[in-house]
Structure formats: structure tokens, C-alpha cells
Amino acid sequence: SAVISQKPSRDICQRGTSLTIQCQVDSQVTMMFWYRQQPGQSLTLIATANQGSEATYESGFVIDKFPISRPNLTFSTLTVSNMSPEDSSIYLCSVGLTSYEQYFGPGTRLTVT
Amino acid sequence: EDQVTQSPEALRLQEGESSSLNCSYTVSGLRGLFWYRQDPGKGPEFLFTLYSAGEEKEKERLKATLTKKESFLHITAPKPEDSATYLCAVQAYNFNKFYFGSGTKLNVKP
């Protein structure tokens, strides 16, 4: 398994601002993912964070709104840009291991006012 | 299109009352089916991976089984601490992407 931490754990932000969420893993991993979980909903994949190249975004998510960085094999950031109340969600990072399992961080609870 | 459907949406049990949660899936070439437990305000906690039909995995009061079309999570003599949302996800051979179901919210009353 892997130990994953996220910062911040929660934040309340003003409409129109941006927030960068950090994800740190205790070991080197190839695959890192970012998910969104809206209140009472299941997980929706935003993008796959690739080390050394641009992230791969899922349908409905664009780089201008959710820029992602992956500078090395243990760290990634997700920025939520120009926020609106509809962006209020829990944002989760996960890592994929060689056994195809994914392990999740504790999440960042974002509230946009 | 790859899909995952979980039922029931919510389940209330008395402590000690065994039951099963269902995860039906359609995917082109199943690489794996994964069960997670999620407590309120926390990230999903990995429980099991199942790779092929007929496979079973057990952990304490939980037992996961897999057929070609669905998976069951059997909960034997549940305790209040088993209360959580249980999520299943599938992964296809051609992609690293997980398709998650909407989850079953389990509430076990003492």
C-alpha cells in the first residue's frame, strides 16, 4: 500500500479565486489520479497526472479550469481555477500500484462562497 | 459503454443481521473489480481486489465474490462499526481508469 497526504484538508474560498491542492506520497509511484466527489455522489475522475508530461483529462474537465502539475514521482498538485459554488466538492488524489489497486488520500473539502 | 451499478442505495441492518451488497458491471475486458469502504469526510479505504469469475476474498466480517456480471459483498453478523458507504469500481484492460459505482450506504444499528 501507500501513505498519501493532502493539503489543505479543507478550505472555504471566495468565488473567482483559485486554490491549489497538494498530494504527497511516501513512495515513488507511476500513476497518480485526481477525483472529484460532489456531496452525496460517487467519485468522478478528473485527470491522470503523468510525470514528465501533460495530464490526461476526462471528458468534461479542461486544463484551464483544473491545471495539474506532476514534478516528480511522489508529488502532484491540482488547481481549481476561477471557482464558482458548483466547484464545492471533495477533491481526492489517488495512486495506482503495480497490482492495479488504487489508494486514496484523505481528501480536500472545498467550499466556494 | 462501461458501467457500474450498485444496489441497494441504502441498507439498514440490526447488529448481527447478515446481508449482501450488489455491484453489477459491464466492461470490455475486466482487469479487476475493487471494493472500498468510505467513512464520512474521509477518502475511500481499499478492501479487496477480484480479478476473475469465481474468485473470493475475505476480511473479518466481509466476503467479496465475483461472477462474470456482478460482485457481491457479503457482511456476516455486522457491527455498528461496519456502518459506512461501500463503493465498487471496475478497471478495464485497456485503461488505467476506474469506473466507480454510486455506492451503498450501510447503517448498522446496535
Coordinates of N, CA and C in Angstrom, one line a residue:
Chain A
S1 N 0.8 -1.2 0.0 CA 0.0 0.0 0.0 C 0.9 1.2 0.0
A2 N 0.2 2.4 0.1 CA 1.0 3.7 0.1 C 0.3 4.6 1.1
V3 N 1.1 5.5 1.7 CA 0.6 6.5 2.6 C 0.5 7.9 1.8
I4 N -0.7 8.4 1.8 CA -0.9 9.6 0.9 C -1.4 10.7 1.8
S5 N -0.9 11.9 1.7 CA -1.3 13.1 2.4 C -1.8 14.1 1.4
Q6 N -2.7 14.9 1.8 CA -3.2 16.1 1.0 C -3.3 17.3 1.9
K7 N -3.0 18.4 1.2 CA -3.1 19.7 1.8 C -3.8 20.7 0.9
P8 N -4.6 21.6 1.4 CA -5.2 21.6 2.7 C -6.2 20.5 2.9
S9 N -6.6 20.2 4.1 CA -7.7 19.2 4.4 C -9.0 19.8 4.1
R10 N -9.2 21.1 4.2 CA -10.4 21.8 3.9 C -10.1 23.3 3.7
D11 N -11.0 23.9 2.9 CA -10.8 25.4 2.7 C -12.2 25.9 2.3
I12 N -12.3 27.2 2.7 CA -13.5 28.0 2.2 C -13.0 29.1 1.4
C13 N -13.4 29.2 0.1 CA -12.8 30.2 -0.8 C -13.9 31.0 -1.4
Q14 N -13.5 32.2 -1.8 CA -14.4 33.1 -2.5 C -14.5 32.8 -4.0
R15 N -15.7 33.1 -4.5 CA -16.0 32.9 -5.9 C -14.9 33.7 -6.7
G16 N -14.4 33.1 -7.8 CA -13.5 33.8 -8.7 C -12.0 33.6 -8.3
T17 N -11.8 33.0 -7.2 CA -10.4 32.8 -6.8 C -9.9 31.4 -7.2
S18 N -8.7 31.0 -6.9 CA -8.1 29.7 -7.2 C -7.6 29.1 -6.0
L19 N -7.6 27.8 -6.0 CA -7.0 27.0 -4.9 C -6.1 25.9 -5.4
T20 N -4.9 25.7 -4.9 CA -4.1 24.6 -5.3 C -4.0 23.6 -4.2
I21 N -4.3 22.4 -4.5 CA -4.3 21.2 -3.6 C -3.1 20.4 -3.8
Q22 N -2.4 20.0 -2.8 CA -1.2 19.2 -2.9 C -1.4 17.8 -2.5
C23 N -0.7 16.9 -3.1 CA -0.8 15.5 -2.8 C 0.6 14.9 -2.8
Q24 N 0.9 14.3 -1.6 CA 2.3 13.8 -1.4 C 2.2 12.3 -1.0
V25 N 3.0 11.5 -1.7 CA 3.0 10.0 -1.4 C 4.3 9.6 -0.8
D26 N 4.3 8.6 0.0 CA 5.5 8.2 0.8 C 6.4 7.3 0.0
S27 N 6.1 7.0 -1.3 CA 7.0 6.2 -2.1 C 6.8 6.7 -3.6
Q28 N 7.7 6.3 -4.4 CA 7.6 6.7 -5.8 C 6.5 5.8 -6.5
V29 N 5.6 6.5 -7.2 CA 4.6 5.8 -7.9 C 4.5 6.4 -9.4
T30 N 4.1 5.5 -10.3 CA 4.0 6.0 -11.7 C 2.7 6.7 -11.9
M31 N 1.6 6.1 -11.4 CA 0.3 6.6 -11.7 C -0.3 7.4 -10.6
M32 N -0.7 8.6 -10.8 CA -1.5 9.4 -9.8 C -2.7 10.0 -10.5
F33 N -3.8 10.0 -9.8 CA -5.1 10.4 -10.3 C -5.7 11.5 -9.4
W34 N -6.5 12.3 -10.0 CA -7.3 13.3 -9.3 C -8.8 13.0 -9.5
Y35 N -9.6 13.0 -8.4 CA -11.0 12.7 -8.5 C -11.8 13.9 -7.8
R36 N -13.0 14.0 -8.2 CA -14.0 14.9 -7.5 C -15.1 14.1 -7.0
Q37 N -15.5 14.4 -5.8 CA -16.7 13.8 -5.2 C -17.6 14.8 -4.7
Q38 N -18.7 15.1 -5.4 CA -19.7 16.1 -5.1 C -20.6 15.5 -3.9
P39 N -21.2 16.4 -3.2 CA -22.0 16.0 -2.0 C -22.9 14.9 -2.3
G40 N -22.8 13.7 -1.6 CA -23.7 12.6 -1.8 C -23.5 11.8 -3.0
Q41 N -22.5 12.1 -3.8 CA -22.2 11.4 -5.0 C -21.0 10.5 -5.0
S42 N -20.8 9.7 -6.0 CA -19.7 8.9 -6.1 C -18.5 9.6 -6.7
L43 N -17.4 8.9 -7.0 CA -16.2 9.6 -7.4 C -16.2 9.7 -8.9
T44 N -15.7 10.9 -9.4 CA -15.6 11.2 -10.8 C -14.1 11.5 -11.1
L45 N -13.5 10.8 -12.0 CA -12.1 11.0 -12.4 C -12.0 12.3 -13.1
I46 N -11.1 13.2 -12.6 CA -10.8 14.5 -13.3 C -9.7 14.3 -14.4
A47 N -8.6 13.7 -13.9 CA -7.5 13.5 -14.8 C -6.5 12.5 -14.2
T48 N -5.6 12.1 -15.1 CA -4.5 11.2 -14.7 C -3.2 12.1 -14.8
A49 N -2.5 12.2 -13.7 CA -1.3 13.0 -13.6 C -0.1 12.2 -14.0
N50 N 0.5 12.6 -15.2 CA 1.6 11.9 -15.7 C 2.9 12.6 -15.4
Q51 N 3.9 11.9 -14.9 CA 5.2 12.5 -14.5 C 5.9 12.8 -15.8
G52 N 6.3 14.1 -16.0 CA 7.1 14.5 -17.1 C 6.3 14.8 -18.3
S53 N 5.0 14.8 -18.3 CA 4.2 15.1 -19.4 C 2.9 15.7 -18.9
E54 N 2.1 16.2 -19.9 CA 0.8 16.8 -19.5 C -0.1 15.8 -19.0
A55 N -1.0 16.3 -18.1 CA -2.1 15.4 -17.6 C -3.1 15.0 -18.7
T56 N -3.7 13.9 -18.5 CA -4.7 13.4 -19.4 C -6.1 13.6 -18.7
Y57 N -6.9 14.5 -19.3 CA -8.2 14.9 -18.7 C -9.3 14.0 -19.3
E58 N -10.3 13.8 -18.4 CA -11.5 13.1 -18.7 C -12.5 14.1 -19.4
S59 N -13.5 13.5 -20.1 CA -14.5 14.3 -20.7 C -15.2 15.2 -19.7
G60 N -15.3 16.5 -20.0 CA -16.0 17.4 -19.1 C -15.0 18.2 -18.2
F61 N -13.8 17.9 -18.3 CA -12.8 18.6 -17.4 C -11.7 19.1 -18.4
V62 N -11.3 20.4 -18.2 CA -10.3 21.0 -19.1 C -9.1 21.6 -18.3
I63 N -8.0 21.7 -18.9 CA -6.8 22.1 -18.3 C -6.8 23.5 -17.8
D64 N -7.6 24.4 -18.5 CA -7.6 25.8 -18.0 C -8.3 25.9 -16.7
K65 N -9.3 25.0 -16.4 CA -10.0 25.0 -15.2 C -9.3 24.2 -14.1
F66 N -8.7 23.1 -14.4 CA -8.1 22.2 -13.5 C -6.6 21.9 -13.8
P67 N -5.8 22.9 -13.9 CA -4.4 22.6 -14.2 C -3.7 21.7 -13.2
I68 N -2.9 20.8 -13.7 CA -2.3 19.8 -12.8 C -0.8 19.8 -13.1
S69 N 0.0 19.7 -12.0 CA 1.4 19.5 -12.1 C 1.8 18.2 -11.5
R70 N 2.9 17.6 -12.1 CA 3.5 16.3 -11.6 C 5.0 16.4 -11.7
P71 N 5.6 17.2 -10.8 CA 7.1 17.4 -11.0 C 8.0 16.2 -10.7
N72 N 7.5 15.2 -9.9 CA 8.3 14.0 -9.6 C 7.3 12.9 -9.3
L73 N 7.9 11.8 -8.9 CA 7.1 10.5 -8.7 C 6.4 10.4 -7.4
T74 N 6.6 11.5 -6.5 CA 5.9 11.4 -5.2 C 5.0 12.6 -5.0
F75 N 4.8 13.5 -5.9 CA 4.1 14.7 -5.7 C 3.3 15.2 -6.9
S76 N 2.1 15.7 -6.6 CA 1.3 16.3 -7.6 C 0.4 17.4 -7.0
T77 N 0.1 18.4 -7.8 CA -0.9 19.4 -7.4 C -2.0 19.5 -8.4
L78 N -3.2 19.9 -7.9 CA -4.4 20.2 -8.7 C -4.8 21.6 -8.3
T79 N -5.0 22.4 -9.3 CA -5.5 23.8 -9.0 C -6.9 23.9 -9.5
V80 N -7.8 24.4 -8.7 CA -9.2 24.7 -9.1 C -9.2 26.2 -9.4
S81 N -9.4 26.5 -10.6 CA -9.3 27.9 -11.0 C -10.7 28.6 -11.2
N82 N -10.6 29.9 -10.9 CA -11.8 30.8 -11.2 C -13.1 30.1 -10.6
M83 N -13.0 29.8 -9.3 CA -14.0 28.9 -8.7 C -15.4 29.5 -8.6
S84 N -16.4 28.7 -8.7 CA -17.8 29.0 -8.5 C -18.4 28.1 -7.5
P85 N -19.5 28.4 -6.9 CA -20.1 27.5 -5.9 C -20.3 26.0 -6.4
E86 N -20.4 25.8 -7.7 CA -20.6 24.5 -8.3 C -19.3 23.7 -8.1
D87 N -18.2 24.3 -7.8 CA -16.9 23.6 -7.6 C -16.8 23.1 -6.2
S88 N -17.8 23.4 -5.3 CA -17.7 22.9 -3.9 C -17.9 21.3 -4.0
S89 N -16.8 20.7 -3.5 CA -16.7 19.2 -3.6 C -15.6 18.8 -2.7
I90 N -15.5 17.4 -2.6 CA -14.3 16.9 -2.0 C -13.4 16.5 -3.2
Y91 N -12.1 16.9 -3.1 CA -11.1 16.5 -4.2 C -10.2 15.5 -3.6
L92 N -10.0 14.4 -4.3 CA -9.2 13.3 -3.8 C -8.1 13.0 -4.8
C93 N -6.9 12.7 -4.3 CA -5.9 12.1 -5.1 C -5.7 10.7 -4.8
S94 N -5.3 9.9 -5.8 CA -5.1 8.5 -5.6 C -3.8 8.1 -6.3
V95 N -3.3 7.0 -5.9 CA -2.1 6.4 -6.6 C -2.4 5.0 -7.0
G96 N -1.8 4.7 -8.2 CA -2.0 3.3 -8.7 C -0.7 2.5 -8.5
L97 N -0.9 1.3 -8.0 CA 0.3 0.5 -7.8 C 0.3 -0.6 -8.8
T98 N 1.4 -1.4 -8.8 CA 1.6 -2.4 -9.8 C 0.5 -3.5 -9.8
S99 N -0.2 -3.6 -8.7 CA -1.2 -4.6 -8.7 C -2.5 -4.1 -9.1
Y100 N -2.5 -2.9 -9.7 CA -3.7 -2.2 -10.3 C -4.6 -1.6 -9.3
E101 N -4.3 -1.8 -8.0 CA -5.1 -1.2 -7.0 C -4.8 0.3 -6.9
Q102 N -5.9 1.1 -6.5 CA -5.6 2.5 -6.2 C -5.9 2.8 -4.8
Y103 N -5.0 3.6 -4.2 CA -5.1 4.0 -2.8 C -5.3 5.5 -2.8
F104 N -6.2 5.9 -1.9 CA -6.7 7.3 -1.9 C -6.1 8.1 -0.7
G105 N -6.0 9.4 -1.0 CA -5.7 10.3 0.1 C -6.9 10.6 0.9
P106 N -6.8 11.4 2.0 CA -7.9 11.7 2.8 C -8.9 12.7 2.3
G107 N -8.5 13.4 1.2 CA -9.4 14.3 0.5 C -9.2 15.8 1.0
T108 N -9.6 16.7 0.1 CA -9.7 18.1 0.5 C -11.1 18.6 0.3
R109 N -11.7 19.0 1.4 CA -13.1 19.5 1.3 C -13.1 21.0 1.0
L110 N -13.6 21.3 -0.2 CA -13.6 22.7 -0.7 C -15.1 23.2 -0.7
T111 N -15.2 24.4 -0.1 CA -16.5 25.1 -0.1 C -16.2 26.5 -0.8
V112 N -17.0 26.8 -1.8 CA -16.9 28.1 -2.5 C -18.1 28.9 -2.2
T113 N -17.9 30.1 -1.7 CA -19.0 31.0 -1.3 C -19.1 32.2 -2.3
Chain B
E1 N -20.8 1.0 -23.5 CA -20.2 1.9 -22.6 C -20.0 1.1 -21.2
D2 N -18.8 1.3 -20.6 CA -18.6 0.7 -19.4 C -19.4 1.3 -18.3
Q3 N -20.0 0.4 -17.4 CA -20.9 0.9 -16.4 C -20.8 0.1 -15.1
V4 N -21.1 0.7 -14.0 CA -21.1 0.0 -12.7 C -22.4 0.5 -12.0
T5 N -23.2 -0.5 -11.5 CA -24.4 -0.2 -10.8 C -24.4 -0.9 -9.5
Q6 N -24.6 -0.1 -8.4 CA -24.7 -0.7 -7.1 C -26.1 -0.7 -6.5
S7 N -26.4 -1.8 -5.8 CA -27.7 -1.8 -5.1 C -27.6 -2.6 -3.8
P8 N -28.4 -2.2 -2.8 CA -29.3 -1.1 -2.8 C -28.5 0.2 -2.6
E9 N -29.2 1.4 -2.7 CA -28.6 2.7 -2.4 C -28.2 2.8 -1.0
A10 N -29.2 2.3 -0.1 CA -29.0 2.4 1.3 C -29.5 1.1 1.9
L11 N -28.9 0.7 3.0 CA -29.3 -0.5 3.7 C -29.2 -0.4 5.2
R12 N -30.2 -0.6 5.9 CA -30.2 -0.5 7.4 C -30.4 -2.0 7.9
L13 N -29.4 -2.3 8.8 CA -29.4 -3.6 9.4 C -29.3 -3.5 10.9
Q14 N -29.9 -4.5 11.6 CA -29.7 -4.7 13.0 C -28.3 -5.3 13.2
E15 N -27.7 -5.0 14.3 CA -26.4 -5.7 14.6 C -26.6 -7.2 14.6
G16 N -25.7 -7.9 13.9 CA -25.9 -9.4 13.8 C -26.7 -9.9 12.6
E17 N -27.3 -8.9 11.9 CA -28.2 -9.3 10.8 C -27.4 -9.3 9.5
S18 N -27.1 -10.5 9.0 CA -26.2 -10.6 7.8 C -27.0 -10.2 6.5
S19 N -26.2 -9.7 5.5 CA -26.8 -9.3 4.3 C -25.7 -9.2 3.2
S20 N -26.2 -8.8 2.0 CA -25.2 -8.7 0.8 C -25.5 -7.4 0.1
L21 N -24.4 -6.8 -0.4 CA -24.5 -5.7 -1.3 C -24.1 -6.1 -2.7
N22 N -24.7 -5.5 -3.7 CA -24.5 -6.0 -5.1 C -23.8 -4.9 -5.9
C23 N -23.0 -5.4 -6.8 CA -22.3 -4.5 -7.8 C -22.4 -5.1 -9.1
S24 N -23.2 -4.6 -10.0 CA -23.3 -5.1 -11.4 C -22.5 -4.3 -12.3
Y25 N -21.8 -4.9 -13.3 CA -20.9 -4.2 -14.1 C -21.0 -4.6 -15.6
T26 N -20.7 -3.7 -16.5 CA -20.5 -4.1 -17.9 C -19.2 -3.4 -18.2
V27 N -18.2 -4.1 -18.7 CA -16.9 -3.5 -19.1 C -16.3 -4.4 -20.1
S28 N -15.6 -3.8 -21.1 CA -14.9 -4.5 -22.1 C -13.6 -5.0 -21.6
G29 N -13.6 -6.3 -21.2 CA -12.3 -6.9 -20.7 C -12.0 -6.4 -19.3
L30 N -12.5 -7.2 -18.3 CA -12.3 -6.8 -16.9 C -10.9 -7.1 -16.5
R31 N -10.2 -6.1 -16.0 CA -8.9 -6.3 -15.4 C -9.0 -6.6 -13.9
G32 N -9.9 -5.8 -13.3 CA -10.1 -6.1 -11.9 C -11.4 -5.4 -11.4
L33 N -11.9 -5.9 -10.3 CA -13.0 -5.3 -9.6 C -12.6 -5.0 -8.2
F34 N -12.9 -3.8 -7.7 CA -12.3 -3.3 -6.4 C -13.4 -2.9 -5.5
W35 N -13.3 -3.2 -4.3 CA -14.2 -2.8 -3.2 C -13.5 -1.8 -2.3
Y36 N -14.2 -0.7 -1.9 CA -13.7 0.2 -1.0 C -14.8 0.5 0.1
R37 N -14.3 1.0 1.2 CA -15.1 1.5 2.3 C -14.8 2.9 2.4
Q38 N -15.9 3.8 2.6 CA -15.7 5.2 2.8 C -16.5 5.7 4.0
D39 N -15.8 6.2 4.9 CA -16.4 6.8 6.1 C -16.6 8.3 5.8
P40 N -17.6 8.9 6.4 CA -17.9 10.3 6.2 C -16.7 11.2 6.4
G41 N -16.4 12.1 5.4 CA -15.3 13.0 5.5 C -14.0 12.4 5.2
K42 N -13.9 11.2 4.8 CA -12.6 10.5 4.6 C -12.5 10.0 3.1
G43 N -11.3 9.7 2.7 CA -11.1 9.1 1.4 C -11.4 7.6 1.5
P44 N -11.7 7.0 0.3 CA -12.0 5.6 0.3 C -10.9 4.7 0.8
E45 N -11.2 3.7 1.5 CA -10.2 2.8 2.1 C -10.3 1.5 1.3
F46 N -9.2 1.0 0.7 CA -9.2 -0.2 -0.1 C -9.5 -1.4 0.8
L47 N -10.4 -2.3 0.2 CA -10.8 -3.5 0.9 C -10.3 -4.7 0.1
F48 N -10.8 -4.9 -1.2 CA -10.5 -6.1 -1.9 C -10.3 -5.8 -3.4
T49 N -9.5 -6.7 -4.0 CA -9.4 -6.8 -5.5 C -9.8 -8.2 -5.9
L50 N -10.7 -8.3 -6.9 CA -11.1 -9.5 -7.5 C -10.7 -9.5 -9.0
Y51 N -10.1 -10.5 -9.5 CA -9.6 -10.5 -10.9 C -10.4 -11.4 -11.9
S52 N -11.0 -12.5 -11.4 CA -11.6 -13.4 -12.3 C -12.9 -14.0 -11.6
A53 N -13.8 -14.5 -12.5 CA -15.0 -15.1 -12.0 C -14.7 -16.3 -11.2
G54 N -15.5 -16.4 -10.0 CA -15.3 -17.5 -9.1 C -14.3 -17.1 -8.0
E55 N -13.6 -16.0 -8.1 CA -12.7 -15.6 -7.0 C -13.5 -15.1 -5.8
E56 N -12.9 -15.4 -4.6 CA -13.5 -14.9 -3.4 C -12.4 -14.3 -2.5
K57 N -12.7 -13.3 -1.7 CA -11.7 -12.7 -0.8 C -12.5 -12.5 0.5
E58 N -11.8 -12.6 1.6 CA -12.4 -12.4 2.9 C -11.5 -11.5 3.8
K59 N -12.2 -10.7 4.6 CA -11.6 -9.9 5.6 C -12.5 -9.7 6.8
E60 N -12.2 -10.3 7.9 CA -13.1 -10.2 9.1 C -14.5 -10.6 8.7
R61 N -15.4 -9.7 8.8 CA -16.9 -10.0 8.6 C -17.3 -9.8 7.1
L62 N -16.3 -9.4 6.3 CA -16.6 -9.2 4.9 C -16.1 -10.3 4.0
K63 N -16.9 -10.6 3.0 CA -16.5 -11.6 2.0 C -17.0 -11.1 0.6
A64 N -16.0 -10.9 -0.3 CA -16.4 -10.5 -1.7 C -16.3 -11.6 -2.7
T65 N -17.3 -11.7 -3.6 CA -17.3 -12.7 -4.6 C -17.5 -12.1 -5.9
L66 N -17.1 -12.8 -7.0 CA -17.2 -12.2 -8.4 C -17.7 -13.2 -9.3
T67 N -18.7 -12.8 -10.2 CA -19.1 -13.6 -11.3 C -18.8 -12.8 -12.6
K68 N -19.2 -13.2 -13.7 CA -18.9 -12.5 -15.0 C -19.7 -11.2 -15.1
K69 N -20.7 -11.1 -14.3 CA -21.6 -9.9 -14.5 C -21.7 -9.1 -13.2
E70 N -21.4 -9.6 -12.1 CA -21.6 -8.9 -10.8 C -20.7 -9.4 -9.7
S71 N -20.6 -8.6 -8.7 CA -19.9 -8.9 -7.5 C -20.8 -8.7 -6.3
F72 N -20.6 -9.5 -5.3 CA -21.3 -9.3 -4.0 C -20.4 -9.1 -2.9
L73 N -20.8 -8.2 -2.0 CA -20.0 -8.0 -0.7 C -21.0 -8.5 0.4
H74 N -20.6 -9.7 0.9 CA -21.4 -10.3 2.0 C -20.9 -9.8 3.3
I75 N -21.8 -9.4 4.2 CA -21.5 -8.9 5.5 C -22.1 -9.8 6.5
T76 N -21.3 -10.5 7.3 CA -21.8 -11.5 8.2 C -21.7 -11.0 9.6
A77 N -22.9 -11.1 10.3 CA -23.0 -10.6 11.7 C -22.4 -9.2 11.8
P78 N -22.9 -8.2 11.1 CA -22.3 -6.9 11.2 C -22.4 -6.2 12.5
K79 N -21.5 -5.3 12.7 CA -21.4 -4.5 14.0 C -21.6 -3.0 13.6
P80 N -22.0 -2.2 14.5 CA -22.2 -0.8 14.2 C -21.0 -0.1 13.6
E81 N -19.8 -0.6 13.9 CA -18.6 0.0 13.3 C -18.4 -0.4 11.8
D82 N -19.3 -1.3 11.3 CA -19.3 -1.6 9.9 C -20.1 -0.5 9.1
S83 N -20.7 0.4 9.8 CA -21.5 1.4 9.1 C -20.6 2.3 8.3
A84 N -20.9 2.5 7.0 CA -20.1 3.2 6.1 C -20.7 3.2 4.7
T85 N -20.2 3.9 3.7 CA -20.6 3.7 2.3 C -19.6 2.8 1.7
Y86 N -20.1 1.8 1.0 CA -19.2 0.8 0.3 C -19.3 1.0 -1.2
L87 N -18.2 1.2 -1.8 CA -18.0 1.6 -3.2 C -17.4 0.4 -3.9
C88 N -17.9 0.1 -5.1 CA -17.1 -0.8 -6.0 C -16.7 0.0 -7.3
A89 N -15.6 -0.5 -7.8 CA -15.1 0.1 -9.1 C -14.5 -1.0 -9.9
V90 N -14.6 -0.8 -11.3 CA -14.0 -1.7 -12.2 C -13.0 -1.0 -13.0
Q91 N -12.0 -1.8 -13.5 CA -11.0 -1.3 -14.4 C -10.9 -2.3 -15.6
A92 N -10.9 -1.7 -16.8 CA -10.8 -2.4 -18.0 C -9.3 -2.6 -18.4
Y93 N -9.0 -3.6 -19.2 CA -7.7 -4.0 -19.6 C -7.0 -2.8 -20.3
N94 N -7.8 -2.1 -21.1 CA -7.2 -1.1 -22.0 C -6.9 0.2 -21.3
F95 N -7.4 0.4 -20.1 CA -7.3 1.7 -19.5 C -6.9 1.6 -18.0
N96 N -6.3 2.6 -17.5 CA -6.0 2.6 -16.1 C -7.1 3.2 -15.3
K97 N -8.1 3.8 -16.0 CA -9.2 4.5 -15.4 C -10.1 3.5 -14.6
F98 N -10.6 3.9 -13.4 CA -11.6 3.2 -12.6 C -13.0 3.8 -12.9
Y99 N -13.9 2.9 -13.1 CA -15.3 3.3 -13.1 C -16.0 3.0 -11.8
F100 N -16.4 4.0 -11.1 CA -17.0 3.8 -9.7 C -18.5 3.7 -9.8
G101 N -19.1 2.8 -9.0 CA -20.5 2.8 -8.7 C -20.9 4.0 -7.8
S102 N -22.2 4.1 -7.6 CA -22.6 5.2 -6.7 C -22.6 4.9 -5.3
G103 N -22.3 3.6 -4.9 CA -22.2 3.2 -3.5 C -23.4 2.8 -2.8
T104 N -23.2 2.0 -1.8 CA -24.3 1.6 -0.9 C -24.0 2.1 0.5
K105 N -24.9 2.9 1.0 CA -24.7 3.4 2.4 C -25.3 2.4 3.4
L106 N -24.4 1.8 4.2 CA -24.8 0.8 5.2 C -24.9 1.4 6.6
N107 N -26.0 1.2 7.2 CA -26.2 1.7 8.6 C -26.5 0.5 9.5
V108 N -25.7 0.1 10.4 CA -25.9 -1.0 11.3 C -26.3 -0.5 12.7
K109 N -27.5 -0.8 13.1 CA -28.0 -0.3 14.4 C -27.7 -1.3 15.5
P110 N -27.3 -0.8 16.7 CA -26.9 -1.7 17.8 C -28.2 -2.4 18.4

